[in-house]
Coordinates of C-alpha atoms and ligand atoms in Angstrom, one line a residue:
M261 CA -6.8 -21.8 -9.1
S262 CA -6.0 -19.7 -13.1
T263 CA -6.2 -16.2 -13.6
R264 CA -8.5 -17.1 -15.7
K265 CA -11.3 -17.8 -13.3
F266 CA -10.7 -14.9 -11.3
A267 CA -11.6 -13.0 -14.9
A268 CA -14.9 -14.6 -14.7
V269 CA -15.6 -13.8 -11.1
A270 CA -14.4 -10.1 -12.2
V271 CA -17.2 -10.3 -15.0
G272 CA -19.7 -10.3 -12.5
M273 CA -18.5 -7.7 -10.5
T274 CA -18.4 -5.4 -13.7
L275 CA -22.1 -4.0 -13.3
A276 CA -22.3 -3.2 -10.0
L277 CA -19.1 -1.4 -10.5
S278 CA -19.4 0.5 -13.4
L279 CA -20.7 3.2 -11.6
A280 CA -17.3 3.5 -9.8
A281 CA -15.6 3.6 -13.4
C282 CA -18.0 6.5 -14.9
S283 CA -17.6 8.5 -10.9
G284 CA -13.7 8.1 -11.2
G285 CA -12.2 9.8 -8.5
G286 CA -13.7 11.9 -5.5
A287 CA -11.8 9.9 -2.9
G288 CA -9.9 12.6 -1.5
E289 CA -10.3 16.8 -2.0
T290 CA -6.6 16.3 -3.0
E291 CA -8.8 15.6 -6.2
D292 CA -8.6 18.9 -7.6
D293 CA -5.0 19.6 -7.4
G294 CA -4.2 16.9 -9.9
A295 CA -2.7 14.9 -7.4
A296 CA -4.0 11.6 -8.4
G297 CA -2.5 9.9 -11.1
G298 CA 0.5 12.0 -10.8
G299 CA 3.9 10.3 -11.9
T300 CA 1.4 7.5 -14.0
E301 CA -0.4 7.2 -17.0
E302 CA -3.9 8.9 -15.9
T303 CA -6.7 6.2 -16.7
E304 CA -10.8 6.8 -16.0
G305 CA -10.6 5.4 -12.8
G306 CA -7.9 6.3 -11.6
L307 CA -4.8 4.7 -9.5
I308 CA -5.1 2.3 -6.7
G309 CA -2.5 0.7 -4.7
V310 CA -2.9 -2.7 -3.8
A311 CA 0.0 -4.1 -1.2
M312 CA -0.2 -8.1 -0.7
P313 CA 1.9 -9.3 2.1
T314 CA 4.0 -12.3 0.2
Q315 CA 3.9 -14.7 -2.9
T316 CA 5.4 -17.5 -0.6
S317 CA 1.6 -18.4 -0.1
E318 CA -0.5 -18.9 -3.0
R319 CA -3.4 -17.6 -1.7
W320 CA -2.0 -14.1 -1.7
I321 CA -1.3 -14.5 -5.3
A322 CA -5.0 -15.4 -5.4
D323 CA -6.0 -12.3 -3.9
G324 CA -3.7 -9.4 -5.4
E325 CA -5.1 -10.7 -8.8
A326 CA -8.7 -11.2 -7.7
V327 CA -8.1 -7.8 -6.2
K328 CA -6.6 -6.4 -9.6
S329 CA -8.8 -7.8 -12.1
G330 CA -11.8 -6.4 -10.2
L331 CA -10.4 -3.4 -10.1
E332 CA -9.5 -3.1 -13.5
E333 CA -12.8 -4.5 -14.4
A334 CA -14.6 -0.9 -13.1
G335 CA -12.1 1.2 -14.9
Y336 CA -9.4 1.5 -12.2
E337 CA -5.2 1.7 -12.6
V338 CA -4.0 -1.0 -10.3
D339 CA -0.6 -1.2 -8.7
L340 CA -0.3 -4.2 -7.3
Q341 CA 3.3 -5.1 -5.1
F342 CA 3.6 -7.6 -2.7
A343 CA 6.6 -7.7 -0.7
G344 CA 8.3 -10.7 -0.1
D345 CA 7.3 -10.8 4.0
D346 CA 10.0 -8.2 4.3
I347 CA 8.1 -4.9 6.5
P348 CA 10.4 -2.2 5.3
T349 CA 9.9 -3.3 1.2
Q350 CA 5.9 -3.4 2.0
S351 CA 6.2 0.4 3.5
Q352 CA 8.3 1.1 1.1
Q353 CA 5.7 0.1 -2.0
I354 CA 3.3 1.8 -0.1
D355 CA 5.2 5.3 0.4
Q356 CA 5.8 4.8 -3.8
M357 CA 1.6 3.8 -3.9
I358 CA 1.4 7.3 -2.2
T359 CA 4.5 9.3 -4.3
K360 CA 2.0 7.9 -7.2
G361 CA -0.9 9.6 -6.8
A362 CA -2.7 6.9 -5.4
E363 CA -6.3 7.7 -4.4
L364 CA -7.0 4.3 -2.4
L365 CA -5.2 1.9 -0.6
I366 CA -5.3 -1.6 -0.1
I367 CA -3.3 -3.4 2.4
A368 CA -2.7 -6.4 3.2
A369 CA 0.0 -6.2 6.0
I370 CA 3.0 -7.9 7.2
D371 CA 2.7 -6.5 10.5
G372 CA -0.3 -4.9 11.4
T373 CA 2.0 -2.2 13.4
A374 CA 4.6 -1.1 11.7
L375 CA 2.9 1.0 8.7
S376 CA 2.1 4.0 10.6
G377 CA 4.4 6.4 8.6
Q378 CA 2.6 5.3 5.6
L379 CA -0.6 5.7 7.1
Q380 CA -0.1 8.9 8.1
A381 CA 0.9 10.1 4.6
A382 CA -2.3 9.0 3.2
A383 CA -4.8 10.6 5.8
D384 CA -2.5 13.7 4.5
A385 CA -3.4 13.4 1.4
G386 CA -7.0 12.3 2.0
I387 CA -6.4 8.8 0.5
P388 CA -8.6 6.1 2.3
V389 CA -7.5 3.1 3.9
I390 CA -9.1 -0.5 3.4
S391 CA -7.2 -2.9 5.5
Y392 CA -7.8 -6.5 3.7
D393 CA -7.9 -9.3 5.5
R394 CA -5.7 -8.3 8.6
L395 CA -6.3 -5.4 10.8
I396 CA -3.8 -2.6 10.8
R397 CA -3.2 -2.1 14.3
D398 CA -2.6 1.2 16.4
S399 CA -3.4 3.7 13.9
D400 CA -6.6 5.8 13.2
N401 CA -5.7 6.1 10.4
V402 CA -7.8 2.8 8.8
D403 CA -11.0 3.2 7.6
F404 CA -12.4 -0.1 6.5
Y405 CA -11.7 -3.5 6.9
V406 CA -12.9 -6.8 5.0
T407 CA -12.1 -10.2 6.3
F408 CA -13.4 -13.5 7.3
D409 CA -14.8 -13.9 10.8
N410 CA -11.3 -14.8 12.3
Y411 CA -12.5 -15.8 16.0
E412 CA -15.3 -18.5 13.6
V413 CA -12.4 -19.5 11.7
G414 CA -10.6 -20.3 15.0
V415 CA -13.5 -22.0 16.4
Q416 CA -14.3 -24.3 13.3
Q417 CA -10.3 -25.7 13.8
A418 CA -10.5 -26.9 16.7
T419 CA -14.0 -28.2 15.9
S420 CA -12.3 -29.7 13.1
L421 CA -10.0 -30.9 15.5
L422 CA -12.6 -32.8 17.9
V423 CA -14.3 -34.5 15.1
G424 CA -11.1 -35.8 13.8
L425 CA -10.3 -37.2 17.7
G426 CA -14.2 -38.6 17.5
L427 CA -14.7 -36.4 20.5
L428 CA -17.0 -34.4 18.3
N429 CA -19.5 -35.8 15.5
A430 CA -19.6 -33.5 12.9
D431 CA -22.9 -32.0 13.7
G432 CA -21.7 -30.8 17.1
S433 CA -22.3 -33.6 19.5
E434 CA -20.7 -35.8 21.2
G435 CA -18.8 -38.6 20.0
T436 CA -17.9 -41.8 21.0
A437 CA -14.2 -41.5 22.0
T438 CA -13.2 -40.7 25.3
G439 CA -9.7 -40.1 25.0
P440 CA -7.0 -38.8 26.4
F441 CA -5.7 -37.4 23.6
N442 CA -1.9 -36.1 23.0
V443 CA -2.6 -32.8 21.7
E444 CA 0.4 -30.3 20.6
L445 CA -1.1 -26.0 19.7
F446 CA 0.4 -24.1 16.7
A447 CA -0.3 -20.4 16.5
G448 CA 0.4 -18.2 13.6
S449 CA 2.6 -15.2 13.4
L450 CA 2.3 -12.6 16.6
D451 CA 2.5 -9.3 14.5
D452 CA -0.9 -10.5 12.8
N453 CA -3.7 -9.7 14.6
N454 CA -5.3 -12.1 13.0
A455 CA -3.1 -15.5 14.8
H456 CA -5.2 -13.7 18.4
F457 CA -8.6 -14.4 16.6
F458 CA -7.7 -17.6 15.9
W459 CA -6.2 -18.8 18.8
Q460 CA -8.9 -17.8 21.1
G461 CA -11.8 -19.3 18.9
A462 CA -9.5 -22.9 19.1
I463 CA -8.4 -22.5 22.7
D464 CA -12.4 -21.5 23.5
T465 CA -13.4 -24.4 21.8
L466 CA -10.8 -26.6 23.2
Q467 CA -10.1 -25.7 27.3
P468 CA -13.5 -27.7 28.1
F469 CA -11.8 -30.7 27.1
M470 CA -8.1 -29.5 28.0
D471 CA -10.0 -29.2 31.9
E472 CA -11.5 -32.6 32.2
G473 CA -8.2 -33.9 30.6
T474 CA -9.9 -35.7 27.1
I475 CA -7.2 -33.4 25.5
V476 CA -3.9 -33.5 27.1
V477 CA -1.0 -30.8 25.5
K478 CA 2.0 -32.9 26.6
S479 CA 4.5 -30.7 26.1
G480 CA 2.5 -28.1 28.2
Q481 CA 3.2 -25.1 25.6
T482 CA -0.3 -24.0 26.0
D483 CA 0.4 -19.7 25.8
I484 CA 0.1 -18.4 22.4
E485 CA 3.6 -16.9 22.4
Q486 CA 5.2 -20.8 22.8
A487 CA 3.0 -21.7 20.1
A488 CA 3.4 -18.6 17.3
I489 CA 5.2 -19.6 14.2
L490 CA 7.0 -16.4 12.9
R491 CA 5.5 -15.2 9.5
W492 CA 3.2 -18.4 9.3
Q493 CA 6.7 -20.1 8.2
Q494 CA 6.3 -23.8 6.9
E495 CA 10.6 -24.9 8.1
T496 CA 10.1 -22.9 11.4
A497 CA 6.4 -24.8 12.1
Q498 CA 8.5 -28.1 11.4
K499 CA 11.6 -27.0 13.4
R500 CA 8.9 -26.8 16.1
M501 CA 7.5 -29.8 15.9
E502 CA 10.7 -32.2 15.8
D503 CA 11.7 -29.9 19.2
L504 CA 8.3 -30.9 20.2
L505 CA 8.7 -34.9 19.3
T506 CA 12.3 -35.0 20.4
S507 CA 11.7 -32.9 24.0
A508 CA 7.8 -34.2 25.0
Y509 CA 7.0 -37.6 23.0
N510 CA 11.0 -39.4 24.0
D511 CA 9.2 -42.3 26.0
G512 CA 7.2 -44.0 23.7
S513 CA 3.9 -41.8 23.5
V514 CA 2.8 -40.4 20.0
V515 CA 1.3 -36.9 18.9
Q516 CA -2.5 -37.5 18.1
G517 CA -3.5 -34.1 17.4
V518 CA -2.2 -31.1 16.0
L519 CA -3.4 -27.5 16.4
A520 CA -2.3 -26.2 13.2
P521 CA -3.8 -22.3 11.5
Y522 CA -2.9 -22.1 8.8
D523 CA -1.7 -25.5 5.6
G524 CA 2.3 -24.0 5.3
I525 CA 2.1 -24.9 9.1
S526 CA 0.4 -27.6 8.6
R527 CA 2.7 -29.2 6.3
G528 CA 5.8 -28.4 8.2
I529 CA 4.3 -30.5 10.8
I530 CA 4.0 -33.1 8.5
T531 CA 7.0 -33.0 7.4
A532 CA 8.4 -33.6 10.8
L533 CA 5.7 -35.9 11.7
Q534 CA 6.8 -37.8 8.4
N535 CA 10.7 -37.9 9.3
A536 CA 9.7 -38.8 12.9
G537 CA 7.9 -42.4 11.4
Y538 CA 4.5 -41.2 11.8
G539 CA 1.9 -42.3 8.5
S540 CA 3.6 -45.4 8.5
G541 CA 3.1 -48.8 10.3
D542 CA 1.3 -48.3 13.2
K543 CA 2.4 -44.8 14.2
A544 CA -0.7 -43.2 12.8
M545 CA -0.5 -39.5 11.7
P546 CA -2.1 -37.3 13.8
I547 CA -5.7 -35.7 13.4
I548 CA -3.7 -32.4 11.5
T549 CA -6.1 -28.9 10.9
G550 CA -5.1 -26.4 8.6
Q551 CA -6.6 -23.1 6.8
D552 CA -6.6 -21.9 3.5
A553 CA -7.7 -24.5 1.6
E554 CA -4.1 -24.5 -0.8
I555 CA -3.7 -27.0 -2.9
A556 CA -0.9 -29.3 -1.6
S557 CA -2.7 -29.5 1.5
V558 CA -6.0 -30.0 0.2
K559 CA -4.6 -33.1 -1.9
L560 CA -2.7 -34.0 1.3
I561 CA -6.7 -33.8 2.9
A562 CA -8.1 -35.8 0.1
D563 CA -5.0 -38.2 0.7
G564 CA -6.0 -38.8 4.1
V565 CA -2.7 -37.2 5.3
Q566 CA -4.1 -33.9 6.6
Y567 CA -7.0 -34.5 8.5
S568 CA -8.8 -30.7 7.6
T569 CA -8.5 -27.5 6.3
I570 CA -10.9 -23.5 6.4
F571 CA -12.2 -22.5 3.4
K572 CA -12.0 -18.8 3.2
D573 CA -13.1 -18.0 -0.5
T574 CA -10.5 -15.2 -1.3
R575 CA -12.8 -14.3 -4.8
K576 CA -15.7 -13.4 -2.2
L577 CA -12.9 -11.4 -0.4
A578 CA -11.5 -9.3 -3.0
E579 CA -14.8 -8.6 -4.4
Q580 CA -15.9 -7.2 -1.3
S581 CA -12.6 -4.8 -1.4
V582 CA -13.6 -3.7 -4.8
V583 CA -17.2 -3.0 -3.7
A584 CA -15.7 -1.1 -0.4
A585 CA -12.8 0.9 -2.8
K586 CA -16.1 1.9 -5.0
A587 CA -18.1 3.0 -2.3
Y588 CA -15.2 5.3 -1.4
L589 CA -14.2 6.6 -4.8
A590 CA -18.0 7.4 -5.3
G591 CA -17.7 9.5 -2.2
D592 CA -19.9 7.5 -0.2
E593 CA -19.1 5.0 2.8
P594 CA -18.9 1.4 2.3
E595 CA -21.5 -1.2 4.0
A596 CA -20.4 -2.8 7.3
N597 CA -21.9 -5.8 8.8
D598 CA -19.4 -5.5 12.0
T599 CA -19.4 -2.3 14.1
E600 CA -18.1 -3.9 17.2
T601 CA -14.8 -6.4 17.2
Y602 CA -12.0 -5.5 15.4
D603 CA -10.7 -2.8 18.0
N604 CA -6.9 -1.8 16.5
G605 CA -5.9 -0.2 19.6
V606 CA -6.9 3.2 18.6
K607 CA -10.4 2.6 17.2
V608 CA -13.0 0.0 16.7
V609 CA -12.6 -1.1 12.6
P610 CA -16.1 -0.7 10.8
S611 CA -15.8 -4.5 9.1
Y612 CA -17.2 -6.5 6.3
L613 CA -16.6 -10.2 7.9
L614 CA -17.5 -13.3 5.9
E615 CA -18.2 -16.6 6.5
S616 CA -15.6 -19.6 6.3
D617 CA -16.1 -23.9 5.9
I618 CA -14.9 -26.9 7.1
V619 CA -13.1 -28.8 4.6
Y620 CA -13.3 -32.7 5.5
A621 CA -12.4 -35.4 2.5
D622 CA -15.8 -35.7 1.8
N623 CA -16.2 -32.6 1.2
I624 CA -14.0 -31.4 -1.2
N625 CA -16.1 -31.8 -4.0
S626 CA -18.8 -30.0 -2.7
L627 CA -17.3 -26.8 -1.4
L628 CA -14.0 -26.8 -3.7
V629 CA -15.0 -28.3 -7.1
D630 CA -18.5 -27.6 -7.1
S631 CA -17.5 -24.0 -6.3
G632 CA -15.1 -23.9 -9.1
Y633 CA -12.0 -22.6 -6.7
W634 CA -9.8 -26.0 -7.9
T635 CA -10.4 -28.4 -10.2
A636 CA -10.3 -31.9 -10.1
E637 CA -7.4 -32.6 -11.7
E638 CA -6.0 -29.3 -9.5
V639 CA -6.9 -31.9 -6.6
A640 CA -6.0 -34.9 -7.6
S641 CA -2.3 -33.2 -8.7
G642 CA -2.2 -31.1 -6.0
V643 CA -0.5 -28.3 -7.9
S644 CA -2.8 -25.4 -9.3
E645 CA -3.0 -25.0 -12.9
Ligands
LIG699 C1 -3.5 -14.7 8.2 C2 -4.6 -15.1 6.8 C3 -4.6 -16.9 6.9 C4 -3.7 -17.0 6.5 C5 -2.1 -16.7 7.2 C6 -1.1 -16.6 6.5 O1 -3.2 -13.1 8.1 O2 -6.2 -15.1 7.7 O3 -5.5 -17.1 6.4 O4 -3.0 -17.0 4.7 O5 -2.2 -15.1 7.5 O6 -0.7 -16.7 5.1

């Protein structure tokens, strides 16, 4: 996914955003005292801080670039920072954004509970805070949340696992397989609120099959704490899969399905399985799910190695964050489409939720190529251009 494509999306937003560019600031009462733009070259639209967690996952790079180009098209200056998944670095970056006079913050937190000092400083300065994709928890000082329907993402992951095993058909009707199937469960990082929503959606979907014994978690590790992978790291997932194979599958039995919540985790699991001989001879690769439609995983799906992923169009998420930013900076409230689901421990944060899709080998083209998210060449090579 090239910057060029995001620029094209941003052009589409230009008209809608031109109003915000004209109206400039207006985010907080501190505007008049010259706080806006302090320390940085002032542009017509003022400065917006965009804090992203890491560059190790391509989605966050794409998110960051898309938000930046959308805001710049609207006339704002953007301070985009990635924190290398390091909490103190992210805190420091946000501190600096506030010092530089940011009029609004868009934050995808590493740890959803770790930014209270920065959020208080933002609130004191009248700076609106938009929580991006991941909910900021335990703070009153978060104004809006743009994300996907995260519970539904978990439902989709589990559904694709059931489809792959033959227990369900793609249309949701009952499949012909009877099982029982050996399945292992992975979750994301416990400090990321999303991980809990993905897990809940997936477990609620799998539970009836586990109750009737059609799905068997042979390791017995069915708690999110046991399944969690800190910071969503590929290597940690590989290690856990290796440990599971050694401890629960040393009796000749095989793993037939793995619930994986994110493509990086899926690839770690696949490496562990390949090293143990899966995917060759008569040891079939299990049905493995994912999330984010990362290009390396899309190729693995096309090649029949990974079974599915969840496509969350980050261009649309970025666009929503720009729309919300524009509303605040024009002195309005952004439009929410969910005001019930996302309780951050202190308050329910008004949210705008987007929809996601299950990607299988047979709809890569219609979902990802036709929409311009990846090119056919990128899918064939597994590398983004
Ligand atoms: C989550 C996000 C997922 C995935 C994961 C790992 O917060 O919702 O889409 O990107 O982080 O980066």
